[in-house]
CSV table of C-alpha atoms (C1' of nucleotides) in Angstrom, one decimal:
chain,number,residue,atom,x,y,z
A,1,UNK,CA,132.9,93.0,83.4
A,2,UNK,CA,130.9,95.8,84.8
A,3,UNK,CA,128.3,93.5,86.2
A,4,UNK,CA,130.8,92.2,88.7
A,5,UNK,CA,131.1,95.6,90.4
A,6,UNK,CA,127.3,96.0,90.3
A,7,UNK,CA,127.0,92.7,92.1
A,8,UNK,CA,129.4,93.6,94.8
A,9,UNK,CA,127.6,96.9,95.3
A,10,UNK,CA,124.3,95.0,95.6
A,11,UNK,CA,125.8,92.7,98.2
A,12,UNK,CA,127.3,95.4,100.3
A,13,UNK,CA,124.1,97.5,100.1
A,14,UNK,CA,122.1,94.6,101.3
A,15,UNK,CA,124.4,93.9,104.2
A,16,UNK,CA,124.2,97.5,105.3
A,17,UNK,CA,120.5,97.8,104.9
A,18,UNK,CA,119.8,94.6,106.8
A,19,UNK,CA,122.2,95.8,109.5
A,20,UNK,CA,124.4,92.8,109.0
A,21,UNK,CA,127.1,95.4,108.7
A,22,UNK,CA,126.3,97.6,111.6
A,23,UNK,CA,126.9,101.4,111.6
A,24,UNK,CA,130.4,102.2,112.6
A,25,UNK,CA,131.9,99.0,111.1
A,26,UNK,CA,135.2,99.7,109.5
A,27,UNK,CA,135.2,98.8,105.8
A,28,UNK,CA,138.8,99.4,104.6
A,29,UNK,CA,139.8,99.0,100.9
A,30,UNK,CA,142.2,96.2,101.7
A,31,UNK,CA,139.6,94.2,103.5
A,32,UNK,CA,137.3,94.3,100.5
A,33,UNK,CA,140.1,93.6,98.0
A,34,UNK,CA,140.8,90.3,99.8
A,35,UNK,CA,137.1,89.4,100.3
A,36,UNK,CA,136.2,89.9,96.6
A,37,UNK,CA,139.6,89.2,95.0
A,38,UNK,CA,139.8,92.5,93.2
A,39,UNK,CA,142.4,95.2,93.1
A,40,UNK,CA,142.0,98.4,95.0
A,41,UNK,CA,141.0,100.5,91.9
A,42,UNK,CA,137.6,98.9,91.3
A,43,UNK,CA,137.0,98.5,95.0
A,44,UNK,CA,137.6,102.2,95.4
A,45,UNK,CA,135.0,102.9,92.7
A,46,UNK,CA,132.5,100.9,94.7
A,47,UNK,CA,133.3,102.7,98.0
A,48,UNK,CA,132.9,106.0,96.2
A,49,UNK,CA,129.5,105.1,95.0
A,50,UNK,CA,128.4,103.8,98.4
A,51,UNK,CA,129.7,107.0,99.9
A,52,UNK,CA,127.7,109.1,97.4
A,53,UNK,CA,124.5,107.4,98.4
A,54,UNK,CA,125.2,107.7,102.2
A,55,UNK,CA,125.9,104.0,102.9
A,56,UNK,CA,129.4,104.7,104.1
A,57,UNK,CA,131.5,107.7,105.3
A,58,UNK,CA,135.0,108.1,103.9
A,59,UNK,CA,137.5,109.9,106.1
A,60,UNK,CA,140.6,110.7,103.9
A,61,UNK,CA,143.8,109.1,105.1
A,62,UNK,CA,141.9,107.7,108.2
A,63,UNK,CA,139.5,105.1,107.0
A,64,UNK,CA,135.9,104.3,106.0
A,65,UNK,CA,133.0,103.1,108.1
A,66,UNK,CA,129.4,102.2,107.6
A,67,UNK,CA,127.4,105.4,108.2
A,68,UNK,CA,125.4,106.0,111.3
A,69,UNK,CA,121.6,106.4,110.8
A,70,UNK,CA,120.8,110.1,110.3
A,71,UNK,CA,117.4,110.7,111.8
A,72,UNK,CA,117.1,114.1,110.1
A,73,UNK,CA,117.4,112.3,106.8
A,74,UNK,CA,114.7,109.9,107.9
A,75,UNK,CA,112.3,112.7,108.8
A,76,UNK,CA,112.8,114.5,105.5
A,77,UNK,CA,112.3,111.4,103.4
A,78,UNK,CA,109.1,110.6,105.3
A,79,UNK,CA,107.8,114.1,104.7
A,80,UNK,CA,108.7,114.0,101.0
A,81,UNK,CA,107.2,110.6,100.5
A,82,UNK,CA,104.1,111.6,102.4
A,83,UNK,CA,103.6,114.7,100.3
A,84,UNK,CA,104.2,113.1,97.0
A,85,UNK,CA,102.1,110.0,97.7
A,86,UNK,CA,99.1,112.1,98.9
A,87,UNK,CA,99.2,113.9,95.5
A,88,UNK,CA,99.8,110.8,93.4
A,89,UNK,CA,97.1,108.7,95.1
A,90,UNK,CA,94.5,111.5,94.8
A,91,UNK,CA,95.3,112.0,91.1
A,92,UNK,CA,94.9,108.2,90.7
A,93,UNK,CA,91.7,107.6,92.6
A,94,UNK,CA,89.1,105.9,90.5
A,95,UNK,CA,91.4,106.0,87.4
A,96,UNK,CA,93.5,102.9,87.8
A,97,UNK,CA,93.2,100.4,84.9
A,98,UNK,CA,92.0,96.9,85.8
A,99,UNK,CA,95.4,95.3,85.4
A,100,UNK,CA,96.9,97.7,87.9
A,101,UNK,CA,94.2,96.9,90.5
A,102,UNK,CA,95.0,93.3,89.9
A,103,UNK,CA,98.7,93.8,90.5
A,104,UNK,CA,98.0,95.7,93.7
A,105,UNK,CA,95.8,92.8,94.9
A,106,UNK,CA,98.5,90.2,94.2
A,107,UNK,CA,100.9,92.1,96.4
A,108,UNK,CA,98.4,92.4,99.2
A,109,UNK,CA,97.7,88.6,99.0
A,110,UNK,CA,101.4,87.9,99.4
A,111,UNK,CA,101.6,90.2,102.4
A,112,UNK,CA,98.7,88.3,104.0
A,113,UNK,CA,100.5,85.1,103.3
A,114,UNK,CA,103.7,86.5,105.0
A,115,UNK,CA,101.7,87.2,108.1
A,116,UNK,CA,99.9,83.8,108.1
A,117,UNK,CA,103.1,81.8,107.6
A,118,UNK,CA,104.9,83.8,110.3
A,119,UNK,CA,107.7,84.2,107.8
A,120,UNK,CA,110.7,86.5,108.1
A,121,UNK,CA,110.1,90.2,108.1
A,122,UNK,CA,112.3,90.4,105.1
A,123,UNK,CA,109.7,89.5,102.5
A,124,UNK,CA,107.1,91.7,104.0
A,125,UNK,CA,109.5,94.6,103.8
A,126,UNK,CA,110.1,94.0,100.1
A,127,UNK,CA,106.4,93.7,99.4
A,128,UNK,CA,105.8,96.9,101.2
A,129,UNK,CA,108.2,98.7,98.8
A,130,UNK,CA,106.7,96.9,95.8
A,131,UNK,CA,103.2,98.1,96.7
A,132,UNK,CA,104.3,101.7,97.0
A,133,UNK,CA,106.5,101.6,93.9
A,134,UNK,CA,103.6,100.2,91.9
A,135,UNK,CA,101.5,103.2,92.8
A,136,UNK,CA,104.2,105.6,91.6
A,137,UNK,CA,104.5,103.5,88.5
A,138,UNK,CA,100.8,103.5,87.7
A,139,UNK,CA,100.8,107.3,87.9
A,140,UNK,CA,103.7,107.5,85.5
A,141,UNK,CA,106.2,108.5,88.2
A,142,UNK,CA,108.4,105.5,88.6
A,143,UNK,CA,111.2,108.0,87.9
A,144,UNK,CA,110.5,109.8,91.2
A,145,UNK,CA,110.4,106.5,93.2
A,146,UNK,CA,113.8,105.5,91.7
A,147,UNK,CA,115.2,108.9,92.4
A,148,UNK,CA,114.2,108.8,96.1
A,149,UNK,CA,115.7,105.3,96.4
A,150,UNK,CA,119.1,106.9,96.2
A,151,UNK,CA,118.5,108.6,99.5
A,152,UNK,CA,116.8,105.7,101.3
A,153,UNK,CA,119.7,104.2,103.3
A,154,UNK,CA,118.8,105.9,106.6
A,155,UNK,CA,115.1,105.5,106.2
A,156,UNK,CA,115.3,101.8,105.4
A,157,UNK,CA,117.4,101.0,108.3
A,158,UNK,CA,115.2,103.0,110.6
A,159,UNK,CA,112.2,101.1,109.4
A,160,UNK,CA,114.0,97.8,110.1
A,161,UNK,CA,114.8,98.8,113.7
A,162,UNK,CA,111.3,100.2,114.2
A,163,UNK,CA,109.9,96.9,113.1
A,164,UNK,CA,112.0,95.1,115.7
A,165,UNK,CA,110.3,97.1,118.4
A,166,UNK,CA,106.8,96.0,117.6
A,167,UNK,CA,105.1,94.1,114.8
A,168,UNK,CA,103.1,96.5,112.8
A,169,UNK,CA,102.5,94.3,109.9
A,170,UNK,CA,98.8,93.8,110.4
A,171,UNK,CA,98.3,97.6,110.7
A,172,UNK,CA,100.4,98.2,107.6
A,173,UNK,CA,98.5,95.7,105.5
A,174,UNK,CA,95.2,97.2,106.7
A,175,UNK,CA,96.4,100.6,105.5
A,176,UNK,CA,97.3,99.2,102.2
A,177,UNK,CA,93.9,97.7,101.8
A,178,UNK,CA,92.3,101.0,102.4
A,179,UNK,CA,94.6,102.7,99.9
A,180,UNK,CA,93.7,100.1,97.3
A,181,UNK,CA,90.0,100.6,98.0
A,182,UNK,CA,90.3,104.3,97.4
A,183,UNK,CA,92.3,103.7,94.2
A,184,UNK,CA,89.6,101.4,92.9
A,185,UNK,CA,86.6,103.6,93.8
A,186,UNK,CA,87.9,107.1,94.0
A,187,UNK,CA,85.4,107.7,96.8
A,188,UNK,CA,86.4,110.3,99.2
A,189,UNK,CA,88.2,108.9,102.2
A,190,UNK,CA,90.4,111.7,103.4
A,191,UNK,CA,93.5,110.6,101.5
A,192,UNK,CA,95.7,113.1,103.3
A,193,UNK,CA,94.9,111.6,106.7
A,194,UNK,CA,95.2,108.1,105.3
A,195,UNK,CA,98.7,108.5,103.8
A,196,UNK,CA,99.8,110.6,106.7
A,197,UNK,CA,98.8,108.0,109.2
A,198,UNK,CA,100.5,105.2,107.1
A,199,UNK,CA,103.9,106.9,106.7
A,200,UNK,CA,104.1,109.0,109.9
A,201,UNK,CA,106.6,108.1,112.5
A,202,UNK,CA,107.8,109.6,115.7
A,203,UNK,CA,111.4,109.5,114.4
A,204,UNK,CA,113.1,111.4,117.1
A,205,UNK,CA,111.3,109.9,120.1
A,206,UNK,CA,113.5,109.5,123.2
A,207,UNK,CA,112.6,105.8,123.4
A,208,UNK,CA,114.0,105.1,120.0
A,209,UNK,CA,117.1,107.2,120.4
A,210,UNK,CA,118.0,105.6,123.7
A,211,UNK,CA,117.2,102.0,122.5
A,212,UNK,CA,119.3,102.2,119.4
A,213,UNK,CA,121.8,104.9,120.3
A,214,UNK,CA,124.7,102.8,119.0
A,215,UNK,CA,123.4,103.0,115.5
A,216,UNK,CA,122.4,106.6,115.4
A,217,UNK,CA,124.3,109.6,114.2
A,218,UNK,CA,124.8,112.2,117.0
B,1,UNK,CA,143.9,118.1,98.8
B,2,UNK,CA,140.3,117.2,98.4
B,3,UNK,CA,139.2,120.7,97.7
B,4,UNK,CA,141.1,120.6,94.4
B,5,UNK,CA,138.9,117.8,93.1
B,6,UNK,CA,135.8,119.7,94.4
B,7,UNK,CA,136.9,122.8,92.5
B,8,UNK,CA,137.3,120.9,89.2
B,9,UNK,CA,133.9,119.3,89.7
B,10,UNK,CA,132.5,122.8,90.2
B,11,UNK,CA,134.1,124.1,87.1
B,12,UNK,CA,132.9,121.2,84.9
B,13,UNK,CA,129.4,121.4,86.3
B,14,UNK,CA,129.2,125.1,85.6
B,15,UNK,CA,130.4,124.6,82.0
B,16,UNK,CA,127.9,121.9,81.4
B,17,UNK,CA,125.0,123.7,83.0
B,18,UNK,CA,125.7,126.9,81.1
B,19,UNK,CA,126.0,124.8,77.9
B,20,UNK,CA,129.6,126.0,77.4
B,21,UNK,CA,130.2,122.3,77.1
B,22,UNK,CA,127.3,121.2,74.8
B,23,UNK,CA,125.6,117.9,75.0
B,24,UNK,CA,127.5,115.3,73.0
B,25,UNK,CA,130.9,116.9,73.6
B,26,UNK,CA,133.6,114.2,74.2
B,27,UNK,CA,135.2,114.5,77.6
B,28,UNK,CA,138.0,111.9,77.7
B,29,UNK,CA,140.1,111.2,80.7
B,30,UNK,CA,143.3,112.2,78.9
B,31,UNK,CA,141.9,115.5,77.9
B,32,UNK,CA,141.1,116.4,81.4
B,33,UNK,CA,144.4,115.1,82.8
B,34,UNK,CA,146.2,117.6,80.6
B,35,UNK,CA,143.8,120.4,81.2
B,36,UNK,CA,144.0,120.2,85.0
B,37,UNK,CA,147.5,118.7,85.3
B,38,UNK,CA,146.3,115.7,87.4
B,39,UNK,CA,146.7,112.0,86.8
B,40,UNK,CA,144.0,109.8,85.6
B,41,UNK,CA,143.0,108.4,89.0
B,42,UNK,CA,141.5,111.5,90.5
B,43,UNK,CA,140.1,112.6,87.1
B,44,UNK,CA,138.3,109.3,86.9
B,45,UNK,CA,136.9,109.9,90.4
B,46,UNK,CA,135.5,113.2,89.1
B,47,UNK,CA,134.0,111.7,86.0
B,48,UNK,CA,132.4,108.9,88.0
B,49,UNK,CA,130.7,111.5,90.2
B,50,UNK,CA,129.6,113.6,87.3
B,51,UNK,CA,128.2,110.5,85.7
B,52,UNK,CA,126.3,109.6,88.9
B,53,UNK,CA,124.6,113.0,88.8
B,54,UNK,CA,123.7,112.7,85.1
B,55,UNK,CA,126.1,115.3,83.8
B,56,UNK,CA,128.0,112.9,81.6
B,57,UNK,CA,127.5,109.4,80.2
B,58,UNK,CA,130.3,106.9,80.4
B,59,UNK,CA,130.4,104.2,77.7
B,60,UNK,CA,133.0,101.6,78.9
B,61,UNK,CA,135.9,101.2,76.6
B,62,UNK,CA,134.4,103.7,74.1
B,63,UNK,CA,134.4,107.1,75.7
B,64,UNK,CA,132.5,109.7,77.7
B,65,UNK,CA,130.3,112.5,76.5
B,66,UNK,CA,128.3,115.4,78.0
B,67,UNK,CA,124.8,113.9,78.5
B,68,UNK,CA,121.9,115.0,76.2
B,69,UNK,CA,119.0,116.7,77.9
B,70,UNK,CA,116.5,114.2,79.1
B,71,UNK,CA,113.1,115.8,78.8
B,72,UNK,CA,111.4,113.0,80.8
B,73,UNK,CA,113.7,113.9,83.7
B,74,UNK,CA,112.7,117.6,83.3
B,75,UNK,CA,109.0,116.8,83.5
B,76,UNK,CA,109.4,114.7,86.5
B,77,UNK,CA,111.5,117.2,88.4
B,78,UNK,CA,109.0,119.9,87.6
B,79,UNK,CA,106.1,117.8,88.9
B,80,UNK,CA,108.1,117.0,92.0
B,81,UNK,CA,109.0,120.6,92.7
B,82,UNK,CA,105.5,121.7,92.0
B,83,UNK,CA,104.0,119.2,94.4
B,84,UNK,CA,106.5,119.9,97.2
B,85,UNK,CA,106.4,123.6,96.9
B,86,UNK,CA,102.6,123.8,97.0
B,87,UNK,CA,102.7,121.9,100.3
B,88,UNK,CA,105.6,123.9,101.7
B,89,UNK,CA,104.2,127.3,100.8
B,90,UNK,CA,100.8,126.5,102.2
B,91,UNK,CA,102.2,125.3,105.5
B,92,UNK,CA,104.3,128.5,105.6
B,93,UNK,CA,101.6,131.0,104.7
B,94,UNK,CA,101.3,133.7,107.4
B,95,UNK,CA,103.9,132.0,109.6
B,96,UNK,CA,107.2,133.3,108.2
B,97,UNK,CA,109.3,135.2,110.8
B,98,UNK,CA,110.2,138.8,110.0
B,99,UNK,CA,113.7,138.1,109.1
B,100,UNK,CA,112.7,135.6,106.5
B,101,UNK,CA,110.3,138.1,104.9
B,102,UNK,CA,113.2,140.5,104.8
B,103,UNK,CA,115.5,138.0,103.1
B,104,UNK,CA,112.8,137.2,100.5
B,105,UNK,CA,112.4,140.9,99.8
B,106,UNK,CA,116.2,141.4,99.3
B,107,UNK,CA,116.2,138.7,96.6
B,108,UNK,CA,113.3,140.3,94.8
B,109,UNK,CA,115.0,143.7,94.9
B,110,UNK,CA,118.1,142.2,93.3
B,111,UNK,CA,116.0,140.5,90.6
B,112,UNK,CA,114.4,143.8,89.9
B,113,UNK,CA,117.8,145.4,89.6
B,114,UNK,CA,118.9,142.6,87.1
B,115,UNK,CA,116.0,143.5,84.9
B,116,UNK,CA,116.5,147.3,85.1
B,117,UNK,CA,120.2,147.0,84.3
B,118,UNK,CA,119.6,144.6,81.5
B,119,UNK,CA,122.3,142.4,82.9
B,120,UNK,CA,123.2,138.9,82.0
B,121,UNK,CA,120.6,136.2,82.5
B,122,UNK,CA,123.1,134.4,84.7
B,123,UNK,CA,122.5,136.4,87.9
B,124,UNK,CA,118.7,136.3,87.5
B,125,UNK,CA,118.9,132.6,87.2
B,126,UNK,CA,120.9,132.3,90.4
B,127,UNK,CA,118.5,134.6,92.2
B,128,UNK,CA,115.6,132.5,91.1
B,129,UNK,CA,117.2,129.5,92.7
B,130,UNK,CA,118.0,131.4,95.8
B,131,UNK,CA,114.4,132.5,96.2
B,132,UNK,CA,113.1,129.0,96.0
B,133,UNK,CA,115.8,127.5,98.2
B,134,UNK,CA,115.1,130.1,100.9
B,135,UNK,CA,111.5,129.0,101.0
B,136,UNK,CA,112.5,125.4,101.5
B,137,UNK,CA,114.9,126.6,104.1
B,138,UNK,CA,112.3,128.7,106.0
B,139,UNK,CA,110.1,125.6,106.2
B,140,UNK,CA,113.0,123.5,107.6
B,141,UNK,CA,113.4,121.5,104.4
B,142,UNK,CA,116.6,122.7,103.0
B,143,UNK,CA,117.6,119.0,103.0
B,144,UNK,CA,115.0,118.3,100.3
B,145,UNK,CA,116.2,121.2,98.1
B,146,UNK,CA,119.7,119.9,98.3
B,147,UNK,CA,118.6,116.4,97.5
B,148,UNK,CA,116.8,117.5,94.4
B,149,UNK,CA,119.8,119.5,93.3
B,150,UNK,CA,121.5,116.2,92.6
B,151,UNK,CA,119.0,115.5,89.8
B,152,UNK,CA,118.8,119.0,88.4
B,153,UNK,CA,121.1,118.8,85.4
B,154,UNK,CA,118.5,118.3,82.7
B,155,UNK,CA,116.1,120.7,84.2
B,156,UNK,CA,118.6,123.5,84.6
B,157,UNK,CA,119.8,123.3,81.0
B,158,UNK,CA,116.2,123.1,79.9
B,159,UNK,CA,115.4,126.4,81.7
B,160,UNK,CA,118.4,128.0,80.2
B,161,UNK,CA,117.4,127.1,76.6
B,162,UNK,CA,113.8,128.0,77.4
B,163,UNK,CA,115.0,131.4,78.6
B,164,UNK,CA,116.8,132.0,75.3
B,165,UNK,CA,113.5,131.6,73.4
B,166,UNK,CA,111.7,134.4,75.2
B,167,UNK,CA,112.4,136.6,78.1
B,168,UNK,CA,110.1,135.6,80.9
B,169,UNK,CA,111.9,137.5,83.7
B,170,UNK,CA,109.2,140.0,84.3
B,171,UNK,CA,106.6,137.3,84.6
B,172,UNK,CA,108.8,135.3,86.9
B,173,UNK,CA,109.5,138.2,89.2
B,174,UNK,CA,105.7,138.9,89.3
B,175,UNK,CA,105.0,135.3,90.4
B,176,UNK,CA,107.7,135.6,93.1
B,177,UNK,CA,106.0,138.8,94.4
B,178,UNK,CA,102.7,137.1,94.6
B,179,UNK,CA,104.2,134.1,96.4
B,180,UNK,CA,105.9,136.4,98.9
B,181,UNK,CA,102.6,138.3,99.5
B,182,UNK,CA,100.9,135.1,100.3
B,183,UNK,CA,103.8,134.0,102.7
B,184,UNK,CA,103.4,137.3,104.5
B,185,UNK,CA,99.7,137.4,104.8
B,186,UNK,CA,98.6,133.8,104.6
B,187,UNK,CA,95.4,135.0,102.9
B,188,UNK,CA,93.9,132.6,100.5
B,189,UNK,CA,95.1,133.0,97.0
B,190,UNK,CA,94.8,129.6,95.4
B,191,UNK,CA,98.4,128.5,96.1
B,192,UNK,CA,98.0,125.4,94.0
B,193,UNK,CA,97.2,127.4,90.9
B,194,UNK,CA,99.9,130.0,91.7
B,195,UNK,CA,102.7,127.5,92.1
B,196,UNK,CA,101.5,125.4,89.2
B,197,UNK,CA,101.5,128.4,86.9
B,198,UNK,CA,104.9,129.4,88.0
B,199,UNK,CA,106.7,126.1,87.5
B,200,UNK,CA,104.6,124.6,84.7
B,201,UNK,CA,106.2,124.2,81.3
B,202,UNK,CA,105.2,122.5,78.1
B,203,UNK,CA,108.4,120.5,78.1
B,204,UNK,CA,107.7,118.2,75.2
B,205,UNK,CA,106.3,120.8,72.8
B,206,UNK,CA,107.2,120.2,69.2
B,207,UNK,CA,108.6,123.7,68.9
B,208,UNK,CA,111.1,123.1,71.6
B,209,UNK,CA,112.1,119.7,70.5
B,210,UNK,CA,112.7,120.9,66.9
B,211,UNK,CA,114.5,124.0,67.8
B,212,UNK,CA,117.0,122.4,70.1
B,213,UNK,CA,117.0,118.8,68.8
B,214,UNK,CA,120.9,118.8,68.8
B,215,UNK,CA,120.8,119.0,72.6
B,216,UNK,CA,118.0,116.6,73.4
B,217,UNK,CA,118.1,112.9,74.2
B,218,UNK,CA,116.1,110.8,71.7
C,1,DC,C1',135.5,99.4,42.5
C,2,DA,C1',133.2,96.6,46.3
C,3,DC,C1',133.8,94.3,50.4
C,4,DA,C1',135.7,91.5,53.9
C,5,DT,C1',139.9,91.4,56.8
C,6,DT,C1',143.5,93.2,59.4
C,7,DT,C1',145.8,96.6,61.7
C,8,DT,C1',146.1,100.8,64.3
C,9,DA,C1',144.8,104.2,67.3
C,10,DC,C1',141.9,105.3,70.4
C,11,DT,C1',138.9,104.6,74.7
C,12,DT,C1',138.1,103.1,79.7
C,13,DG,C1',139.1,99.2,83.1
C,14,DT,C1',142.5,97.1,86.3
C,15,DA,C1',146.6,96.3,89.0
C,16,DT,C1',150.2,98.0,91.7
C,17,DA,C1',153.9,101.0,93.4
C,18,DC,C1',154.6,105.0,95.9
C,19,DA,C1',153.1,109.4,98.4
C,20,DA,C1',151.0,111.7,102.2
C,21,DG,C1',148.4,111.9,106.1
C,22,DT,C1',146.5,109.9,110.8
C,23,DT,C1',146.7,107.2,114.7
C,24,DT,C1',148.7,104.4,118.0
C,25,DG,C1',152.2,102.6,120.5
C,26,DT,C1',157.0,102.9,121.8
C,27,DT,C1',160.8,104.9,123.5
C,28,DG,C1',163.6,108.2,125.9
C,29,DT,C1',163.9,111.8,129.3
C,30,DC,C1',162.9,114.0,133.4
D,1,DG,C1',155.1,107.4,137.0
D,2,DA,C1',154.3,111.6,133.8
D,3,DC,C1',154.9,113.3,129.5
D,4,DA,C1',157.0,114.7,125.2
D,5,DA,C1',159.3,113.1,121.0
D,6,DC,C1',159.7,109.8,117.9
D,7,DA,C1',158.8,105.7,115.1
D,8,DA,C1',156.1,102.3,113.1
D,9,DA,C1',151.8,100.6,111.3
D,10,DC,C1',147.9,101.7,109.5
D,11,DT,C1',144.6,104.4,106.3
D,12,DT,C1',143.2,106.6,101.7
D,13,DG,C1',145.2,109.6,97.7
D,14,DT,C1',147.9,109.7,93.5
D,15,DA,C1',150.6,108.3,89.5
D,16,DT,C1',151.4,105.2,86.0
D,17,DA,C1',152.1,100.8,83.4
D,18,DC,C1',149.5,97.4,81.4
D,19,DA,C1',145.0,94.9,79.9
D,20,DA,C1',140.9,94.7,77.3
D,21,DG,C1',137.7,96.3,74.4
D,22,DT,C1',135.8,99.5,70.5
D,23,DA,C1',135.8,101.9,66.2
D,24,DA,C1',137.7,103.5,62.3
D,25,DA,C1',141.3,103.6,59.0
D,26,DA,C1',144.4,100.8,56.2
D,27,DT,C1',145.0,96.9,53.6
D,28,DG,C1',144.3,92.8,51.1
D,29,DT,C1',141.3,90.1,47.8
D,30,DG,C1',138.0,89.1,44.5
DNA sequence: CACATTTTACTTGTATACAAGTTTGTTGTC
DNA sequence: GACAACAAACTTGTATACAAGTAAAATGTG
């Protein structure tokens, strides 16, 4: 069944995004055929798709490896998200239906719980995505969120490493609260600056490049 | 060699984008193996990739067809381009190096020549894309243009059909000239309105839906 | 004739043998 | 030991036989 392939793709994506499979790790077709008890053909389909989304790099007749993090891609995605979300949030300010506000609040509560319980970063990460996706959705642009997800490999891994360096969860949650406040009231709060501050990152800082040079594309 | 597959993909994409292969046309693996004298395996790779980019829809154990135009996708791409290009053009106004201005001018001259010589729409189309891509490129965001190209199937075909209805080439060229003027001078010209007007389209108009219903996804 | 059943011809999915290329180690020569 | 030539062990690419599912035509049954 087709869902079996989808499941394997999901597993591999997760392992790559959480850096369980580190950049540079060899992922040969034979290895995967044994691990998942499938023949080469469907495994190749899976590798092709992972390759198309930047998760792995296939070198013909040589082998395939987990891709190295491409900081250029990270910068471009951040710029794109920043630009789109400024526009979306402004168009939404003061016009969000009650149920939407409620859903946003629920996510923020869960994020707060994550911090209080000192839980794993993992859930906080997911909730962060849920928050932003919900905003796209409320504006009728879930399509655009989903589309960008196909280019998110490098950005997601970057965020994960960045998180390791310093815990920014409190600051992130605070940003989210301010965004929600604006969406409720629509009162001027310099949305551009707010979103810019929230998503901005000094991607190509020397510190980051030196600290994680093993993971980064040169 | 890998370039052979790339070539076939290029051919099929072109045929689909120019509506030579109309939406709904059956594209079975066997048909393509005969046409291109290749075995099923590489052909399947090609179909998988075309499917991932929305060019065809694969129905397991039933068959594959050229996808119908998804107007929702068209609307979302237009919104995305409009938002991104407003921001990019504003950030670029008055700061474009001389060579960039020159390149923009060259494209506009060629578009003018297209109109004068009453040539095929095809070249004018390509030049339109070249103009916009150059703007992304000048701002250091060619990455974003390329990324969006992976979701451009429906939008490109929509433009083609829209063009059939009425010749908008003069109006388009005029818009481009105004955009170039702004990029040169940086003098306030309500960029938002300018870009919005240029890219906007009444995608889901009854007239369009009725006139090309055979091509449109329901 | 109407309609349910079976058969047939199609489709894509999977498994696997073989081809072709790359890399690494081995061997032979000096 | 230095180094070139060769050989073996990998990799992914390709071809093809077979499996599994779908849809429509053929057939049987009332």
